[in-house]
mmCIF file of C-alpha atoms and ligand atoms in Angstrom:
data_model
loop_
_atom_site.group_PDB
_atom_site.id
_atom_site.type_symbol
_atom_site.label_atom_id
_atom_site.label_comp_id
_atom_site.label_asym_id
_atom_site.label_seq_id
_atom_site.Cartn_x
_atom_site.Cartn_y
_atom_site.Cartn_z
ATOM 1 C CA UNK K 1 -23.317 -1.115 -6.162
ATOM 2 C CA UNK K 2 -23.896 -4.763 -7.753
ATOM 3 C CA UNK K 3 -22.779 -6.102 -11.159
ATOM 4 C CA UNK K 4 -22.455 -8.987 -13.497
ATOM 5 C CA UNK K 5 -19.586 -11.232 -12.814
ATOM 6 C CA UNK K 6 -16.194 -9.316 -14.359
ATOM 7 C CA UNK K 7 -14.030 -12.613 -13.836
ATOM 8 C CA UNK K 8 -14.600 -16.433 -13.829
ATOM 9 C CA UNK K 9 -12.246 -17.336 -11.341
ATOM 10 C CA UNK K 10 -10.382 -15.132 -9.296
ATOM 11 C CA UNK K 11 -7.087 -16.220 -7.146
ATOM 12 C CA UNK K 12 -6.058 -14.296 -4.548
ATOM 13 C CA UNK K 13 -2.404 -15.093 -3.087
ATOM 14 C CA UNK K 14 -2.208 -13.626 0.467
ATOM 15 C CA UNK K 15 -4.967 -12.523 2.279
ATOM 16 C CA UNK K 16 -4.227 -10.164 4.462
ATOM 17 C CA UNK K 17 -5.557 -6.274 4.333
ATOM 18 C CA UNK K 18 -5.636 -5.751 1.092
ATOM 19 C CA UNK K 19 -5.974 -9.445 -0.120
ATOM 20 C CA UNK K 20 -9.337 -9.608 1.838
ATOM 21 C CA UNK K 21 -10.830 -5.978 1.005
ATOM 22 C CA UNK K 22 -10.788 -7.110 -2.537
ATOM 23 C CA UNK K 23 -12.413 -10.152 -1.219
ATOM 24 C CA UNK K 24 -14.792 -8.351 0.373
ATOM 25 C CA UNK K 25 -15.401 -5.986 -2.703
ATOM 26 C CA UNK K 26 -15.407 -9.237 -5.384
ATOM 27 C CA UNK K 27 -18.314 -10.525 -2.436
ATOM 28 C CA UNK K 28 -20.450 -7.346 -2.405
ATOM 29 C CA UNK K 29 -20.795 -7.182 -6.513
ATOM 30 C CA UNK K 30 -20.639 -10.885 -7.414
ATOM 31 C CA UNK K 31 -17.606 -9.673 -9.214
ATOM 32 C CA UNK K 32 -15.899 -13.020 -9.298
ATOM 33 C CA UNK K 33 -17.829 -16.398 -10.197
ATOM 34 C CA UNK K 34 -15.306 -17.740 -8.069
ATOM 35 C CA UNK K 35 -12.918 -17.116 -5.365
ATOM 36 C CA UNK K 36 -9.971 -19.037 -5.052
ATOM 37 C CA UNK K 37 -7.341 -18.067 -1.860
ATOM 38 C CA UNK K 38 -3.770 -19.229 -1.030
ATOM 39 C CA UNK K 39 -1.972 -18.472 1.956
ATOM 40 C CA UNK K 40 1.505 -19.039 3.499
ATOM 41 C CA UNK K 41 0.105 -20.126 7.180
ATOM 42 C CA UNK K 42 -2.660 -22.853 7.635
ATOM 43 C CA UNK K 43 -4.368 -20.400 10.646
ATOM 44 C CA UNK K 44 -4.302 -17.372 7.862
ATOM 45 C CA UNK K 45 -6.231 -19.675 5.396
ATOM 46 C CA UNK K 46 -8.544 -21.181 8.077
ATOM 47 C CA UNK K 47 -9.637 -17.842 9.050
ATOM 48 C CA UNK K 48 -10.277 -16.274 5.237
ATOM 49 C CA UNK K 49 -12.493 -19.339 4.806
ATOM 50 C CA UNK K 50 -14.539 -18.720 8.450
ATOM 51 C CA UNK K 51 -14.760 -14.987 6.984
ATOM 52 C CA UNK K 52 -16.226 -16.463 4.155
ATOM 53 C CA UNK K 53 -13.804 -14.459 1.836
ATOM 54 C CA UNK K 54 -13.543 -16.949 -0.377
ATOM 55 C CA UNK K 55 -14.690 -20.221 -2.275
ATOM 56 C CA UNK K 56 -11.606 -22.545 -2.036
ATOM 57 C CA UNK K 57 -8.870 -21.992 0.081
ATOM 58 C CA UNK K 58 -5.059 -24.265 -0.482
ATOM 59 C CA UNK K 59 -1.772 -23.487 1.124
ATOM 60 C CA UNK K 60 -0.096 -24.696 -2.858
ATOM 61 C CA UNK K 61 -0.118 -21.234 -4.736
ATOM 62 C CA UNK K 62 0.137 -23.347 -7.977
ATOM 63 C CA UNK K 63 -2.967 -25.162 -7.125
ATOM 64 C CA UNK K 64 -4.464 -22.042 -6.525
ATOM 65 C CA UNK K 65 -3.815 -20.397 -9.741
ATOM 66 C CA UNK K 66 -5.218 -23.102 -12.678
ATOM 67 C CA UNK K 67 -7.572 -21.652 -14.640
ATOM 68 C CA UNK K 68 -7.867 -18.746 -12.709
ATOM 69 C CA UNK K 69 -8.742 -15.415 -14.927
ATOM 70 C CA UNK K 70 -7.280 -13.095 -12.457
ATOM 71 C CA UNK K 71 -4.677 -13.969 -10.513
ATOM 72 C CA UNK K 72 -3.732 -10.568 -7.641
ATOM 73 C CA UNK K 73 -0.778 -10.823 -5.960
ATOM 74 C CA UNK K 74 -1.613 -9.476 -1.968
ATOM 75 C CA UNK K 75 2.058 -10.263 0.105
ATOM 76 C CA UNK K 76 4.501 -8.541 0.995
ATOM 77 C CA UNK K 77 6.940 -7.628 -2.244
ATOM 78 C CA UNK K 78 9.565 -9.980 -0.629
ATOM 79 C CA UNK K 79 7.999 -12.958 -1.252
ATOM 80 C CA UNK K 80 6.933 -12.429 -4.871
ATOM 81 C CA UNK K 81 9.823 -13.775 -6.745
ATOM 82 C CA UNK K 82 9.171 -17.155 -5.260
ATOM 83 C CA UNK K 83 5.799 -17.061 -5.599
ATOM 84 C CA UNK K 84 6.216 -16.206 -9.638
ATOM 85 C CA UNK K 85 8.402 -19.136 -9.632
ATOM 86 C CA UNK K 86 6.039 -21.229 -8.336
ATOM 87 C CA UNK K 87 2.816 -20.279 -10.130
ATOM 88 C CA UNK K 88 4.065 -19.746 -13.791
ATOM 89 C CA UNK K 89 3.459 -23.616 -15.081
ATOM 90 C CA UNK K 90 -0.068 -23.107 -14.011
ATOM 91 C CA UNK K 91 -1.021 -20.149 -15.546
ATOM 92 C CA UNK K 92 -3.764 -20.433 -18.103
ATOM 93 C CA UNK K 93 -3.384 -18.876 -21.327
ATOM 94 C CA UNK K 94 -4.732 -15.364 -21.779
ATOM 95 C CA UNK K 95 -4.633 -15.146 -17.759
ATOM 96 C CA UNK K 96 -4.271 -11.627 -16.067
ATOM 97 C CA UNK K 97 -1.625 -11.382 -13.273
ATOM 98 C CA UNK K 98 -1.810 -8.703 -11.300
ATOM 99 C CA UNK K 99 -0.420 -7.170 -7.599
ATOM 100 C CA UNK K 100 -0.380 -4.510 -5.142
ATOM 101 C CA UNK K 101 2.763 -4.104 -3.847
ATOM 102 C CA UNK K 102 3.738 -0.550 -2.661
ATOM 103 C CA UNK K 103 6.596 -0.498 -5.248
ATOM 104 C CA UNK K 104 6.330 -0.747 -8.588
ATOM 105 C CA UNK K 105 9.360 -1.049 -10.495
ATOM 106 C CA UNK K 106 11.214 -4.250 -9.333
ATOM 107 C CA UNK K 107 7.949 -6.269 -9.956
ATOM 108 C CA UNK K 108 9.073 -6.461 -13.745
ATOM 109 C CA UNK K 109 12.250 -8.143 -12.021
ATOM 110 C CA UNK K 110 10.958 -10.511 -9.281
ATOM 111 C CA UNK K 111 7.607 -11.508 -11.032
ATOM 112 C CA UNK K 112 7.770 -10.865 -14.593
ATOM 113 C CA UNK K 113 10.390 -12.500 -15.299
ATOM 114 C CA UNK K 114 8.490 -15.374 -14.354
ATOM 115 C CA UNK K 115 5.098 -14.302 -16.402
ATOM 116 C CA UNK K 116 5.018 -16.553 -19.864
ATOM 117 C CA UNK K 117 4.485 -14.909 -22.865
ATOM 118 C CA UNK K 118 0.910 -16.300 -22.940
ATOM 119 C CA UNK K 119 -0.072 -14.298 -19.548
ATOM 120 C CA UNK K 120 -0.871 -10.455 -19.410
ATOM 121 C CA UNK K 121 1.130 -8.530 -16.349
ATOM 122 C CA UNK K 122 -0.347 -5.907 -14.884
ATOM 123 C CA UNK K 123 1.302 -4.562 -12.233
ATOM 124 C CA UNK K 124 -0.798 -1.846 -9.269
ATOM 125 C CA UNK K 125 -0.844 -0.379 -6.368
ATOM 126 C CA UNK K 126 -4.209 0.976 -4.258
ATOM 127 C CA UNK K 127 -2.668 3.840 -2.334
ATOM 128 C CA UNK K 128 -4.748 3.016 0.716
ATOM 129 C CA UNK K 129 -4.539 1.546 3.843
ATOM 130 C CA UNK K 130 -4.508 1.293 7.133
ATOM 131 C CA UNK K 131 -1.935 -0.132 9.722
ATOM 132 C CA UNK K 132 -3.919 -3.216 10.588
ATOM 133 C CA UNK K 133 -2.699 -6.324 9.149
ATOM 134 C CA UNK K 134 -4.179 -9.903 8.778
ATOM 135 C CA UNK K 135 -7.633 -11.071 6.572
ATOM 136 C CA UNK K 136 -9.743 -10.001 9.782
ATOM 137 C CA UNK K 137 -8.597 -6.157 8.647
ATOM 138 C CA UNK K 138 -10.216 -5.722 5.758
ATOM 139 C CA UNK K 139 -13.339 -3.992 4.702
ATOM 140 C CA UNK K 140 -14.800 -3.334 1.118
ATOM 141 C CA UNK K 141 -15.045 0.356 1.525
ATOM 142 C CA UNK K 142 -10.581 0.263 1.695
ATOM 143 C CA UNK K 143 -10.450 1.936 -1.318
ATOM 144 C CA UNK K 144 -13.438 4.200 -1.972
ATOM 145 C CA UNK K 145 -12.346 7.408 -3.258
ATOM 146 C CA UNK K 146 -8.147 6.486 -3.342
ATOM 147 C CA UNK K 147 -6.260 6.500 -5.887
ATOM 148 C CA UNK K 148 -4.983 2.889 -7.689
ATOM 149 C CA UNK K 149 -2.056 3.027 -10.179
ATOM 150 C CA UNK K 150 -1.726 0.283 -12.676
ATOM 151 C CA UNK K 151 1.859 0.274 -14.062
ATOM 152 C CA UNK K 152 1.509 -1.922 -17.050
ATOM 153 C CA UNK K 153 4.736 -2.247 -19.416
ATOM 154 C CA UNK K 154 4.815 -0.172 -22.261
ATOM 155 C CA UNK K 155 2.630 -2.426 -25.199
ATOM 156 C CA UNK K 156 0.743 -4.302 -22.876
ATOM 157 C CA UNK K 157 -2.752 -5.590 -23.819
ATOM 158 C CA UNK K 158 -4.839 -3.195 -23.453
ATOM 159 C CA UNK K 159 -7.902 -5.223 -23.120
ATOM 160 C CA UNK K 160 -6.091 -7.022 -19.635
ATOM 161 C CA UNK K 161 -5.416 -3.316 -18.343
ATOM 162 C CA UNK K 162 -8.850 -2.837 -19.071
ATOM 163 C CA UNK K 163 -10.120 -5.424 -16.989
ATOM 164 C CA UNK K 164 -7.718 -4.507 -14.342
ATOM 165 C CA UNK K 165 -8.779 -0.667 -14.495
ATOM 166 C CA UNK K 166 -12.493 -1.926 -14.194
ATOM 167 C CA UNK K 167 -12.021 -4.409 -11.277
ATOM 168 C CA UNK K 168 -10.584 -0.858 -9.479
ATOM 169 C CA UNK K 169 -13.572 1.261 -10.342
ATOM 170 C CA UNK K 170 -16.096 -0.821 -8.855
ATOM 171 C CA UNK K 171 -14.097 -0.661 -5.685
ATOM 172 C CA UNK K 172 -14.935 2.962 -6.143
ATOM 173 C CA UNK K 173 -11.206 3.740 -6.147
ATOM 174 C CA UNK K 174 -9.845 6.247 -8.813
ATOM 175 C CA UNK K 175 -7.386 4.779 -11.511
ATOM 176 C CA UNK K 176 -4.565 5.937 -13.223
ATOM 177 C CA UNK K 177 -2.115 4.215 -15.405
ATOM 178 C CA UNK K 178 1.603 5.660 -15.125
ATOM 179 C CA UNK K 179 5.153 4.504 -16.131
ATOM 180 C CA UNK K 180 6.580 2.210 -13.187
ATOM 181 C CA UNK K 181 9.955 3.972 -12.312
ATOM 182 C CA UNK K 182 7.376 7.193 -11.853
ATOM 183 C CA UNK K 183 5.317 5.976 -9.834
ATOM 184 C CA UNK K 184 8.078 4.880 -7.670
ATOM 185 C CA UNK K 185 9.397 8.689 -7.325
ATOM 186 C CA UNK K 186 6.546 9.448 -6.789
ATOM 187 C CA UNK K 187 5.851 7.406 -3.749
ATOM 188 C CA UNK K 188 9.076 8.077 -2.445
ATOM 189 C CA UNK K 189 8.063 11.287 -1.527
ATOM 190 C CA UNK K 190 4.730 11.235 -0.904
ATOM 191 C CA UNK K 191 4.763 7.853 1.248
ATOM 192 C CA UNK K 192 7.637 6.254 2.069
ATOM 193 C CA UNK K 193 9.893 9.314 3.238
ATOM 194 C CA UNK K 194 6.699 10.807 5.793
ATOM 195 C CA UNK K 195 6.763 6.716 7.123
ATOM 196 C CA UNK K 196 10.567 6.833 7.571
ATOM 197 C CA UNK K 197 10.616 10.134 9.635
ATOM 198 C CA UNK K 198 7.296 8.604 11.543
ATOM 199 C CA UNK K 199 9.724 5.604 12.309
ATOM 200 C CA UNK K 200 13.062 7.614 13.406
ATOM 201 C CA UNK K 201 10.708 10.082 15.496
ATOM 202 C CA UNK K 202 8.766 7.126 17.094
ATOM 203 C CA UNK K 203 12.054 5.306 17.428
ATOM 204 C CA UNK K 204 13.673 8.736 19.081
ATOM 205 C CA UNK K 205 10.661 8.776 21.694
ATOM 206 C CA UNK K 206 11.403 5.307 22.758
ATOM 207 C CA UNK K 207 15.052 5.982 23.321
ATOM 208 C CA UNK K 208 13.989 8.265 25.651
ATOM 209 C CA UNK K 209 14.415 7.879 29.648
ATOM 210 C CA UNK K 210 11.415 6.295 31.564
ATOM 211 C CA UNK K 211 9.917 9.529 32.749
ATOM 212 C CA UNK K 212 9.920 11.551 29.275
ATOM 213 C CA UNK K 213 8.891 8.635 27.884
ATOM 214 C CA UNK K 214 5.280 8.622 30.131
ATOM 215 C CA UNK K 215 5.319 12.225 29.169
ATOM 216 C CA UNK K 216 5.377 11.588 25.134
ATOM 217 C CA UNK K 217 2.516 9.493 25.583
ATOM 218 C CA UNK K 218 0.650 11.574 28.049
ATOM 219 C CA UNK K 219 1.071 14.672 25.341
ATOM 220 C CA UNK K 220 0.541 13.039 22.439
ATOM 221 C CA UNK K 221 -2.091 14.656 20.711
ATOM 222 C CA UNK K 222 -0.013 17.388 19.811
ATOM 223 C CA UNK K 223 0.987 15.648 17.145
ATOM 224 C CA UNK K 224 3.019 12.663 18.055
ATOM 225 C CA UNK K 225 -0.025 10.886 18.211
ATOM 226 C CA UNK K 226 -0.435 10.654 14.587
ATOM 227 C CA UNK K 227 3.455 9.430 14.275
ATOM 228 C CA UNK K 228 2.847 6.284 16.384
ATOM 229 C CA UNK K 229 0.053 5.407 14.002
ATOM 230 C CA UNK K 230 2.085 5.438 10.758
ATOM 231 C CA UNK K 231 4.803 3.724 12.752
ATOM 232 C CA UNK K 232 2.388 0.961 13.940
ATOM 233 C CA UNK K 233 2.454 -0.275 9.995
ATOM 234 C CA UNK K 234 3.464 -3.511 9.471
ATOM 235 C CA UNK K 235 7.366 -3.875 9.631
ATOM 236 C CA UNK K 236 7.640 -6.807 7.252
ATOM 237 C CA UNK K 237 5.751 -4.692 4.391
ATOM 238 C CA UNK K 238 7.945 -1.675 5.350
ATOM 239 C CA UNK K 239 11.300 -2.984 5.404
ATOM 240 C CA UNK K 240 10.353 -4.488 2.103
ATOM 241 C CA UNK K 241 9.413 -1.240 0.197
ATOM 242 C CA UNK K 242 12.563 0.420 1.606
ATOM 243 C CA UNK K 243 14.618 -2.410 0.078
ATOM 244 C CA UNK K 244 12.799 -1.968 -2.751
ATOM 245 C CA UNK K 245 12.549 1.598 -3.668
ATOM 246 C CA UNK K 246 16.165 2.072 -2.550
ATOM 247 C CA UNK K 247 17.346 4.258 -4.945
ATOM 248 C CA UNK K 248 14.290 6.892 -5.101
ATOM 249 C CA UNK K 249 14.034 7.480 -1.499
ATOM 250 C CA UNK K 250 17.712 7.627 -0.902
ATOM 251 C CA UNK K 251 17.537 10.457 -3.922
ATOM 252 C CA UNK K 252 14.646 12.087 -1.856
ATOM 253 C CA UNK K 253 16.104 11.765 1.643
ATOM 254 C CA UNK K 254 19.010 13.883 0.468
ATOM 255 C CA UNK K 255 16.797 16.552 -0.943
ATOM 256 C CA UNK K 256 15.422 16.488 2.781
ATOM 257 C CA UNK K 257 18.802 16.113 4.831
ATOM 258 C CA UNK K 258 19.440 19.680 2.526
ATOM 259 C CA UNK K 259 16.290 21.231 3.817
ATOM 260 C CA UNK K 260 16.295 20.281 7.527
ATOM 261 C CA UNK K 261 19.696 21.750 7.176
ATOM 262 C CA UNK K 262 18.532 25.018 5.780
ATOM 263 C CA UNK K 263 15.434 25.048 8.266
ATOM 264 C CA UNK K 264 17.946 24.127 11.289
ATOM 265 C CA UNK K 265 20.401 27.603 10.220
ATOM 266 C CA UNK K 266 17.242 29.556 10.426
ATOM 267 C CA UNK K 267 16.319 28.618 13.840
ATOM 268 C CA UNK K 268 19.883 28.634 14.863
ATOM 269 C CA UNK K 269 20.499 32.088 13.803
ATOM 270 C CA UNK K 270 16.346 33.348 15.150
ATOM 271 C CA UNK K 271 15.557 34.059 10.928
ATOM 272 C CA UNK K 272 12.351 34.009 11.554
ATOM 273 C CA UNK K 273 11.407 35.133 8.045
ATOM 274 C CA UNK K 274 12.783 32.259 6.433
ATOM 275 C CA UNK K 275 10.551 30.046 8.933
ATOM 276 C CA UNK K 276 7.580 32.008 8.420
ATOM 277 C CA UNK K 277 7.834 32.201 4.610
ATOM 278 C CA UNK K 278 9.000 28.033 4.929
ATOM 279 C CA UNK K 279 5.696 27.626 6.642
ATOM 280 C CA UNK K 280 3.403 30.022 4.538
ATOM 281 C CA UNK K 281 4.746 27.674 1.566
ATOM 282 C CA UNK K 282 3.858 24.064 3.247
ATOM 283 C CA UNK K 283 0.414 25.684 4.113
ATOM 284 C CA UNK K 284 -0.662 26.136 1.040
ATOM 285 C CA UNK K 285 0.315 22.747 -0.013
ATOM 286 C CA UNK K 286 -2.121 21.267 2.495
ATOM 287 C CA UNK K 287 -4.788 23.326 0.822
ATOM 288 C CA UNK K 288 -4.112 21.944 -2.345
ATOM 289 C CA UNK K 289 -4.326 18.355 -0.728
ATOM 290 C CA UNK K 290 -7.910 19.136 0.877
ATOM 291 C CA UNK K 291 -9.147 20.773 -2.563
ATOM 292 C CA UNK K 292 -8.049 17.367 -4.210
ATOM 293 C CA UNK K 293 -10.328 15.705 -1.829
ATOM 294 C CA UNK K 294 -7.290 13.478 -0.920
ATOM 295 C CA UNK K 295 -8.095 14.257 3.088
ATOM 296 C CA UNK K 296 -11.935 13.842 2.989
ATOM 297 C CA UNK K 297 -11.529 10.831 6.213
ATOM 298 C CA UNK K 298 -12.276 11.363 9.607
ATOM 299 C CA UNK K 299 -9.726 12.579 11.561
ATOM 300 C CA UNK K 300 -8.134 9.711 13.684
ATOM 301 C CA UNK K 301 -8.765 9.787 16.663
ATOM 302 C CA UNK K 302 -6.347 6.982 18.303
ATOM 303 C CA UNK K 303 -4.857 8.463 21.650
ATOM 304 C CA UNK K 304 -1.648 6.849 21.725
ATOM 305 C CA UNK K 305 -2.589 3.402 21.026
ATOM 306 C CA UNK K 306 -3.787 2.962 17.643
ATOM 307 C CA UNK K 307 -7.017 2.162 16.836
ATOM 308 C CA UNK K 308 -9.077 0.194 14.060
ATOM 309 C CA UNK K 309 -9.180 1.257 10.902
ATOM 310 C CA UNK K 310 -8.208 5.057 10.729
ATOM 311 C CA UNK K 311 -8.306 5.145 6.966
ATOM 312 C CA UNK K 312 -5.191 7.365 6.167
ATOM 313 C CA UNK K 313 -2.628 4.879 5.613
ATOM 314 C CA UNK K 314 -1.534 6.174 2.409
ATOM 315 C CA UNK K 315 0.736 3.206 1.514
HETATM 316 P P1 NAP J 401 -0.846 -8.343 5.318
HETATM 317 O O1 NAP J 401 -2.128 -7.874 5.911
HETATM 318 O O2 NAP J 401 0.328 -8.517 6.222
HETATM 319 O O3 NAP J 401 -1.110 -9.738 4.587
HETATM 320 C C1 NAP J 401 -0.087 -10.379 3.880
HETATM 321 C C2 NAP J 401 -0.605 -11.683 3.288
HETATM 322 O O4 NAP J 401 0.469 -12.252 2.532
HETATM 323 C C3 NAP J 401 -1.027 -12.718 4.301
HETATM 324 O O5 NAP J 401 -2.156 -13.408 3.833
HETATM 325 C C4 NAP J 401 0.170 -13.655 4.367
HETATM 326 O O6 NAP J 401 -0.215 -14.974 4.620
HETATM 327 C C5 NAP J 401 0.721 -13.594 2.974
HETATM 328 N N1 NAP J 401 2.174 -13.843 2.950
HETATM 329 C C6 NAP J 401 3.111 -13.217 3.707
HETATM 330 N N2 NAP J 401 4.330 -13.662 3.403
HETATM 331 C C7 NAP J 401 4.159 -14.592 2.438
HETATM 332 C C8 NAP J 401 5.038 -15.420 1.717
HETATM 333 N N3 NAP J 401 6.368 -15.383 1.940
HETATM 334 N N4 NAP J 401 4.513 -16.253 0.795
HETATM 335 C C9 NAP J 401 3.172 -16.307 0.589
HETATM 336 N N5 NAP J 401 2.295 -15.542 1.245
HETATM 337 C C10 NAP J 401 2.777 -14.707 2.151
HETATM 338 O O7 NAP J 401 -0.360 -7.420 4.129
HETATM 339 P P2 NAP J 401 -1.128 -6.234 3.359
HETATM 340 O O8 NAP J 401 -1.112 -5.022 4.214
HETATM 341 O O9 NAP J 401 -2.399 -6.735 2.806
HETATM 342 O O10 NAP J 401 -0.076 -5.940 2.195
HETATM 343 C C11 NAP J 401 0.020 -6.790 1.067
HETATM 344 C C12 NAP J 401 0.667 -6.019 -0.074
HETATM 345 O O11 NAP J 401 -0.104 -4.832 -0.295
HETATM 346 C C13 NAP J 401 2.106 -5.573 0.192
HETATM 347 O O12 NAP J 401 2.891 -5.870 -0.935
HETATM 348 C C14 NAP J 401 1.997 -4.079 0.387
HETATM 349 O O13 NAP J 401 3.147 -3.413 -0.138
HETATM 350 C C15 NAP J 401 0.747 -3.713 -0.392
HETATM 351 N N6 NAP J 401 0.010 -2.549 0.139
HETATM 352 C C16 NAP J 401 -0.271 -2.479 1.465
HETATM 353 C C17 NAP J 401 -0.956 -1.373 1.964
HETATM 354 C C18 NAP J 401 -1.263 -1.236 3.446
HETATM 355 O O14 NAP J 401 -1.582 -0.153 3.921
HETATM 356 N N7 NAP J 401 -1.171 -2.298 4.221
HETATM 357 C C19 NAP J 401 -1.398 -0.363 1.082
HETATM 358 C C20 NAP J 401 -1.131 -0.502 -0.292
HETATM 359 C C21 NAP J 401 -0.424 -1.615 -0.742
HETATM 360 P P3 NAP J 401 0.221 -15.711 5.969
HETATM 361 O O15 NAP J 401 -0.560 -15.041 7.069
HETATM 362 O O16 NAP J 401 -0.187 -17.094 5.699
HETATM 363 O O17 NAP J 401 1.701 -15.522 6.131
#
């Protein structure tokens, strides 16, 4: 797919997965008349320059930012009220800040209370991924067919969520626009719980003694397997969207704690009705997932070691 230039200049703070698969994307459709990057780490920067993901490259985010058009926010949600800090003298009027941190909520808090008047916020979130980390892990295809949410406060311009909406289509990802707190229930469930379990059950297995232990990874496939993959995600992003989201996934891990309570009677007392009617229920869920065409990837296929890019990182 190929198209006129959406943006003059584009900055890009943090390069990493998602930081470089827009990169990539912005490179395939000369979306961006220029690429600006800025990274944390000088090795990060040398690297997104060698991968020719962008035009300039500086380790001052400020720098980065004049005159940019579009300025997306890629690091972890941690680091953002710093970096708003930092970049708000340098924003150009009419500029479009965006990000795509996994929570959406607190961004209002940590960044936009740094975003002048003069500057359009417009917070989203690609709910894609993958566990690999680092501007060597992404690839433009990332978000082909996932869903982005753009969170914009109620009376933003609509022209700048606009633009934002478009940059997101012609990464082939679907958009939809939703109030933040929402989204952020939202993701509770459908995200962040599934990688908290994935991290208790991984982190169960490697309590384990030696020999078990072999035997876990031996037997993985039988479903483990896919458990060490979510868990593999990277723990700086993680422990950030947990901080985060605080409230909405401690609401939804006590709606769980009540059901693993219920499901744990039934087994203790052999009701195997209530399993089999608990399981005929979930089942029908996952058909509803496949008919939304939200499980249309390969299957990963990872052993117990994960492997490149198995595209199911819902994050
Ligand atoms: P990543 O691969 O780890 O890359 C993070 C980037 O941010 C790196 O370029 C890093 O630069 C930079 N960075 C880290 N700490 C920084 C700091 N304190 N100040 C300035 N720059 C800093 O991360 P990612 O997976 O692309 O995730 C980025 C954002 O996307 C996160 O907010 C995450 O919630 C969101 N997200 C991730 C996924 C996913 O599956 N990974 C999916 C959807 C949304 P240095 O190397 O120089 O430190």
């Amino acid at each position: 797919m190929s198209g006129a230039p959406l943006f003059g200049r584009v900055t890009l703070i943090g390069i990493g997965l998602i930081g470089s698969s827009l990169a990539h994307v912005m490179r395939r459709d000369s979306l961006a008349g220029e690429i600006v990057v800025s990274t944390r780490r000088e090795d990060t920067l040398k690297r997104a320059i060698e991968l020719n993901l962008c035009d300039r490259g500086t380790l001052d985010a400020g720098d980065a930012v004049r005159n940019a058009d579009l300025v997306i926010i890629c690091t972890p949600m941690g680091a953002y009220e710093a970096i708003g800090k930092h970049i708000a003298p340098f924003l150009k009027d009419g500029a479009i800040v965006t990000d795509v941190g996994s929570v959406k909520l607190p961004v209002f808090e940590t960044l936009g209370k740094h975003v002048p008047d003069h500057v359009h916020l417009v917070p989203g979130h690609p709910v894609a991924g993958t566990e690999h980390s680092g501007p060597d892990a992404g690839f433009p295809e990332l978000f082909k067919g996932r869903w982005t949410i753009l969170t914009p406060a109620e009376g933003a311009d609509q022209a700048a969520v606009d633009r934002v909406r478009e940059l997101w289509l012609r990464a082939e990802a679907m958009v939809e626009v939703m109030d933040a707190a929402h989204h952020d229930q939202v993701l509770a469930i459908t995200s962040h719980l599934p990688h908290l379990i994935a991290y208790t059950i991984v982190g169960t297995a490697t309590d384990l003694g030696e020999d078990l232990q072999q035997e876990v990874i031996k037997f993985s496939a039988s479903g483990f397997r896919d458990f060490t993959r979510i868990a593999a995600s990277d723990p700086t992003m993680w422990r950030d969207i947990f901080l985060t989201n605080k409230d909405a996934v401690l609401e939804v891990l006590g709606r769980f704690d009540e059901d693993l309570t219920e499901l744990k009677r039934a087994i203790r007392r052999g009701d195997g009705d209530r399993l089999f009617e608990h399981f005929t229920r979930t089942r029908a869920i996952r058909r509803g997932v496949v008919d939304a065409h939200q499980d249309d990837m390969p299957a990963p296929d990872l052993g117990a070691i994960p492997g490149p890019y198995s595209q199911d990182n819902d994050d």
